[in-house]
């Protein structure tokens, strides 16, 4: 596995901090690998093996430690001196009341540094925030970026076949082990099934997996377009499933909690306010989207848009759809009190498309950077608006 330096560089400054380090991301996105890379760095810096406590709750040998009291006792029994101990609790959402163990360890010891990972958004919940009293730092872990995919697969980054392979089959690291599409599909189905069975059915008690499939298929079909509950309910009715709006949102919330999909809100650029209506959904991994796609071909324009959205998240931006008086901007990306605007197009095929994409920025009077991204290799930059080739942009060093 490649060294995921983008994440490690953000986490390193917290290795010895008493803040609880939380790594959260969809199953099989590489969280355990990052933990092991942290452990390798600690050992390289002189930390002895017996001062590293690693527990992966997906391993059957640790099944008994899913009892939070037994887990607490197990860890406490290993703290034999006053030197620093590094505690790694992988897939901790399998432990009921795990937050009490973590909070107790943090409060009762002065020589521990705690790292936890999880595959659902319980680790992002207000409940957890309350219990831990803000004494944690959160790192969102995503599937491989395009740049990481190239590093792992050793493929030609500028070959459009490579790019479309990434767009179609996503960035879950283990899928790179397979070249045959049927093998990739089988692997992605196994990941998806484990998410549904473990993180949705078991934890939330929502047992209608057929309904989950139908709702997710609909979300895949409308990725990047405005969400309408009425339209979803109409679609489900045509498939013989009658549900209420409340039930629909319960299932959508479950899909979000399992980190399969992400909701993106609109930001009113003129009113400077986040709007809670007419939101959109994007896929965390496009490989999962592909196996749930009812159509024979992916919608290339919206799939590319999804790739750009995911890349902005990987780079640490907060991302919104931009609402203007005349229309919308695909993405507003904010970080460190700075802002960037993005329009995304498959190709700038003619002057009408160019005018539409660049013209979307006309209602915006501020001087923050404005980008149009497309697969064109000709530079169409104009009027202070920067045009970039999507592949070149994906390969840039993120700041």
XYZ file of C-alpha atoms in Angstrom:
399
model
C 0.000 0.000 0.000
C 1.219 3.502 -0.755
C 2.110 5.876 2.035
C -0.846 8.229 2.402
C 1.277 11.236 3.136
C -1.557 13.735 2.699
C -3.276 12.345 5.788
C -0.131 11.528 7.757
C 1.137 15.086 7.386
C -2.052 16.362 9.026
C -2.001 13.802 11.834
C 1.719 13.896 12.771
C 1.428 17.032 14.837
C -1.029 15.213 17.109
C 0.913 11.976 17.690
C 1.758 12.943 21.278
C -1.294 15.088 21.957
C -3.842 14.063 24.583
C -6.569 14.939 22.095
C -8.344 11.824 20.831
C -7.506 11.301 17.170
C -10.598 10.142 15.242
C -10.240 8.778 11.695
C -13.590 8.231 10.007
C -14.345 6.953 6.511
C -16.257 4.429 4.441
C -15.298 0.771 4.864
C -12.162 -0.330 3.017
C -10.990 3.196 2.243
C -7.649 2.597 3.998
C -8.069 3.742 7.612
C -6.345 0.662 9.057
C -3.439 1.159 6.670
C -2.997 4.712 7.926
C -3.018 3.486 11.541
C -0.319 0.957 10.712
C 1.727 3.620 8.955
C 1.480 5.775 12.094
C 2.627 2.781 14.168
C 5.576 2.245 11.807
C 6.600 5.882 12.221
C 6.353 5.672 16.010
C 8.527 2.542 16.060
C 11.027 4.175 13.719
C 11.248 7.020 16.225
C 12.082 4.631 19.063
C 8.725 3.678 20.569
C 8.972 0.111 21.971
C 6.464 -2.516 20.831
C 4.986 -2.934 24.318
C 3.971 0.724 24.380
C 1.781 0.323 21.315
C -1.656 -1.179 21.951
C -3.482 -2.050 18.727
C -6.956 -3.603 18.668
C -8.906 -4.218 15.469
C -12.497 -5.027 16.392
C -13.033 -6.838 13.098
C -10.606 -9.548 14.312
C -12.360 -12.391 16.083
C -9.624 -12.601 18.742
C -10.795 -9.245 20.070
C -14.503 -10.093 20.062
C -14.671 -10.293 23.868
C -13.372 -6.710 24.070
C -16.537 -5.395 22.431
C -17.786 -5.228 26.024
C -16.713 -1.716 26.976
C -15.811 -2.636 30.568
C -13.604 -5.518 29.447
C -11.977 -3.237 26.890
C -11.213 -0.656 29.547
C -9.690 -3.260 31.875
C -7.641 -4.823 29.052
C -6.050 -1.488 28.166
C -5.492 -0.399 31.759
C -3.702 -3.701 32.510
C -1.184 -2.921 29.757
C -0.208 0.494 31.163
C 2.749 -0.631 33.278
C 4.852 2.509 33.587
C 4.749 6.281 33.164
C 6.171 6.349 29.624
C 3.909 7.264 26.704
C 1.531 4.567 25.432
C -0.106 4.767 22.015
C -3.557 3.173 21.826
C -5.108 2.286 18.450
C -8.752 1.180 18.408
C -9.743 0.192 14.869
C -13.428 0.044 13.805
C -14.448 1.050 17.305
C -18.106 1.547 16.410
C -18.489 -2.186 17.054
C -18.107 -1.472 20.789
C -21.283 -0.227 22.452
C -20.550 2.771 24.698
C -17.003 2.968 23.340
C -17.056 6.707 23.928
C -17.130 6.087 27.684
C -13.959 3.989 27.481
C -12.168 6.580 25.386
C -13.251 9.457 27.591
C -12.308 7.553 30.761
C -8.831 6.744 29.443
C -8.249 10.325 28.406
C -9.440 11.653 31.760
C -7.704 9.117 34.013
C -4.282 8.847 32.356
C -1.626 11.384 31.450
C 0.628 9.104 29.401
C -1.687 7.868 26.642
C -2.275 8.987 23.077
C -5.476 7.524 21.642
C -6.336 6.920 17.980
C -9.710 5.530 16.912
C -11.245 4.706 13.548
C -14.788 4.040 12.459
C -16.865 3.423 9.357
C -20.003 5.305 10.179
C -20.944 8.793 11.176
C -21.703 7.923 14.791
C -18.155 9.151 15.232
C -19.345 12.531 13.970
C -22.439 12.696 16.126
C -23.381 15.410 18.552
C -23.640 12.741 21.239
C -19.980 11.825 20.846
C -18.988 15.482 20.818
C -20.825 16.006 24.087
C -19.277 12.986 25.818
C -15.750 13.843 24.720
C -16.225 17.509 25.613
C -14.483 18.684 22.477
C -11.259 16.913 23.434
C -10.715 15.318 20.048
C -9.522 16.098 16.544
C -11.287 14.595 13.529
C -9.730 13.405 10.272
C -12.005 12.414 7.404
C -10.421 9.618 5.372
C -11.536 9.119 1.783
C -10.945 6.531 -0.949
C -7.851 7.091 -3.066
C -7.572 10.399 -4.854
C -6.675 10.194 -8.537
C -3.070 11.022 -7.695
C -2.951 8.224 -5.091
C -4.649 5.849 -7.535
C -1.898 6.521 -10.053
C 0.791 5.985 -7.420
C -0.708 2.638 -6.399
C -1.688 1.322 -9.841
C 1.445 2.596 -11.669
C -0.768 3.514 -14.630
C -0.228 6.427 -17.024
C -1.936 9.377 -15.331
C -2.485 11.286 -18.574
C -3.973 8.382 -20.491
C -7.706 9.075 -20.624
C -8.385 5.322 -20.366
C -6.737 5.434 -16.953
C -8.808 8.444 -15.963
C -12.077 6.832 -17.034
C -11.106 3.629 -15.247
C -10.838 5.706 -12.052
C -14.115 7.507 -12.745
C -15.926 4.247 -13.421
C -14.529 2.011 -10.679
C -13.613 4.484 -7.949
C -10.772 4.664 -5.470
C -11.194 1.885 -2.901
C -7.582 0.687 -2.629
C -8.127 -3.069 -2.854
C -9.994 -2.832 -6.131
C -6.624 -1.941 -7.705
C -5.617 -5.582 -7.192
C -7.941 -6.569 -10.046
C -7.896 -5.786 -13.754
C -10.879 -7.882 -14.822
C -14.117 -5.894 -14.533
C -16.057 -8.861 -13.197
C -13.532 -9.259 -10.380
C -13.762 -5.554 -9.591
C -17.569 -5.769 -9.521
C -17.487 -8.806 -7.225
C -15.150 -7.002 -4.830
C -17.250 -3.825 -4.794
C -20.438 -5.837 -4.227
C -18.811 -7.506 -1.229
C -17.832 -4.115 0.226
C -21.304 -2.711 -0.335
C -23.008 -5.761 1.152
C -20.815 -5.547 4.250
C -21.714 -1.879 4.680
C -25.433 -2.549 4.370
C -25.442 -5.641 6.577
C -23.120 -4.344 9.305
C -23.551 -0.592 9.367
C -27.182 -0.262 8.337
C -29.212 -3.385 9.009
C -27.501 -4.454 12.237
C -26.974 -1.047 13.812
C -30.113 0.765 12.678
C -32.554 -2.112 12.436
C -33.739 -1.104 8.940
C -34.173 -4.489 7.363
C -35.602 -3.753 3.911
C -32.401 -4.023 1.864
C -34.413 -4.046 -1.384
C -35.711 -0.592 -0.492
C -32.152 0.538 0.265
C -31.048 -0.651 -3.150
C -33.874 1.169 -4.902
C -33.251 4.427 -3.061
C -29.520 4.237 -3.706
C -30.096 3.435 -7.378
C -32.222 6.558 -7.624
C -29.557 8.674 -5.890
C -26.952 7.301 -8.323
C -29.200 8.255 -11.235
C -29.617 11.852 -10.000
C -26.075 12.422 -8.696
C -25.273 16.113 -9.025
C -28.885 17.113 -9.638
C -31.412 18.678 -7.296
C -32.979 16.229 -4.882
C -36.775 15.974 -4.670
C -38.406 13.703 -2.094
C -41.629 13.658 -4.132
C -39.769 12.385 -7.191
C -38.120 9.598 -5.184
C -41.439 8.540 -3.657
C -42.976 8.515 -7.138
C -40.145 6.344 -8.438
C -40.485 3.912 -5.524
C -44.235 3.701 -6.079
C -43.607 2.705 -9.704
C -41.395 -0.085 -8.322
C -44.141 -1.308 -5.983
C -42.774 0.345 -2.818
C -45.004 2.776 -0.964
C -43.289 4.799 1.777
C -43.779 8.083 3.587
C -41.517 11.105 3.301
C -40.390 10.507 6.868
C -39.366 6.917 6.088
C -37.537 8.044 2.952
C -35.451 10.503 4.938
C -34.745 7.817 7.542
C -33.239 5.628 4.838
C -31.327 8.519 3.269
C -29.953 9.390 6.690
C -28.866 5.760 7.127
C -27.049 5.854 3.769
C -25.314 9.059 4.863
C -24.400 7.566 8.249
C -22.876 4.569 6.494
C -20.853 7.132 4.500
C -22.080 5.752 1.159
C -23.486 9.106 0.049
C -22.856 12.705 1.061
C -25.296 15.576 1.128
C -24.125 18.953 -0.158
C -25.965 22.145 0.729
C -26.463 25.339 -1.233
C -24.786 28.571 -0.240
C -26.457 31.858 -1.173
C -23.503 33.918 -2.392
C -25.404 37.203 -2.190
C -27.207 36.500 1.079
C -24.157 34.772 2.560
C -26.228 31.991 4.111
C -26.368 28.193 3.893
C -29.705 27.041 2.448
C -31.305 23.797 3.617
C -33.447 23.275 0.516
C -32.706 21.940 -2.957
C -29.614 20.098 -1.801
C -27.783 17.458 -3.841
C -26.174 14.099 -3.109
C -22.828 12.761 -4.289
C -21.269 9.324 -3.971
C -18.371 8.768 -1.589
C -16.954 6.225 -4.048
C -17.859 6.018 -7.722
C -17.177 2.285 -7.830
C -20.146 1.757 -5.491
C -22.139 4.042 -7.781
C -21.210 1.909 -10.778
C -22.466 -1.374 -9.308
C -25.740 0.360 -8.371
C -26.138 2.089 -11.724
C -29.262 1.051 -13.645
C -27.997 2.524 -16.896
C -25.569 0.850 -19.269
C -23.330 3.927 -19.373
C -22.322 6.318 -16.628
C -23.300 9.944 -17.071
C -19.814 11.267 -17.724
C -20.588 14.900 -16.916
C -22.066 14.184 -13.496
C -19.468 11.495 -12.727
C -16.665 13.990 -13.377
C -18.465 16.505 -11.178
C -18.549 13.879 -8.415
C -14.791 13.304 -8.824
C -14.102 17.033 -8.429
C -16.352 17.230 -5.360
C -14.541 14.285 -3.729
C -11.131 15.751 -4.558
C -12.042 19.063 -2.923
C -13.011 17.142 0.227
C -9.719 15.235 0.145
C -7.900 18.572 -0.036
C -9.628 19.660 3.145
C -12.197 22.105 1.789
C -15.737 22.663 2.995
C -17.810 22.444 -0.178
C -21.165 23.947 -1.147
C -23.217 24.550 -4.247
C -23.171 28.272 -5.037
C -26.488 30.038 -5.554
C -26.381 33.343 -7.433
C -29.147 35.712 -8.528
C -28.954 34.260 -12.037
C -28.259 30.595 -11.410
C -25.680 28.482 -9.657
C -21.984 27.704 -9.434
C -21.088 24.023 -9.288
C -18.913 24.357 -6.177
C -17.774 26.890 -3.619
C -14.761 25.546 -1.733
C -13.677 27.229 1.510
C -10.636 26.641 3.719
C -8.684 28.830 6.133
C -10.931 31.845 5.482
C -10.234 31.589 1.755
C -12.686 30.767 -0.997
C -12.529 29.286 -4.491
C -15.243 28.879 -7.130
C -15.462 25.961 -9.578
C -17.413 25.203 -12.738
C -17.007 21.662 -14.066
C -17.636 20.554 -17.651
C -16.898 17.390 -19.592
C -15.710 19.322 -22.646
C -15.998 22.955 -23.717
C -17.402 21.789 -27.036
C -18.359 25.122 -28.597
C -18.713 28.842 -27.919
C -22.139 28.380 -26.338
C -20.749 25.960 -23.757
C -17.759 28.223 -23.125
C -20.038 31.225 -22.649
C -22.283 29.268 -20.272
C -19.488 27.930 -18.073
C -17.478 31.144 -17.851
C -20.633 33.278 -17.705
C -21.788 31.517 -14.533
C -19.303 33.693 -12.613
C -20.683 37.047 -13.843
C -22.966 37.645 -10.810
C -19.984 37.204 -8.443
C -18.197 40.464 -7.735
C -15.512 39.338 -5.282
C -11.901 38.619 -6.227
C -11.583 35.037 -5.008
C -10.139 32.585 -7.585
C -12.570 31.245 -10.168
C -11.894 28.043 -12.107
C -13.431 26.222 -15.037
C -12.327 22.579 -15.154
C -12.773 20.356 -18.204
C -10.976 17.600 -20.110
C -9.968 20.014 -22.878
C -6.230 20.318 -23.438
C -6.509 23.834 -24.876
C -6.322 26.638 -22.303
C -9.533 28.690 -22.502
C -8.724 31.029 -19.587
C -10.257 34.505 -19.965
C -11.436 37.561 -18.030
C -9.450 36.530 -14.945
C -11.150 33.111 -14.863
C -8.659 30.231 -14.894
C -9.311 27.204 -17.098
C -7.557 23.957 -16.198
C -7.503 20.456 -17.594
C -9.163 18.151 -15.061
C -6.400 15.539 -15.076
C -3.708 18.197 -14.623
C -5.719 19.708 -11.742
C -6.156 16.327 -10.053
C -2.406 15.751 -10.190
C -1.498 19.090 -8.634
C 0.050 19.253 -5.196
C -2.736 20.182 -2.774
C -1.972 22.821 -0.165
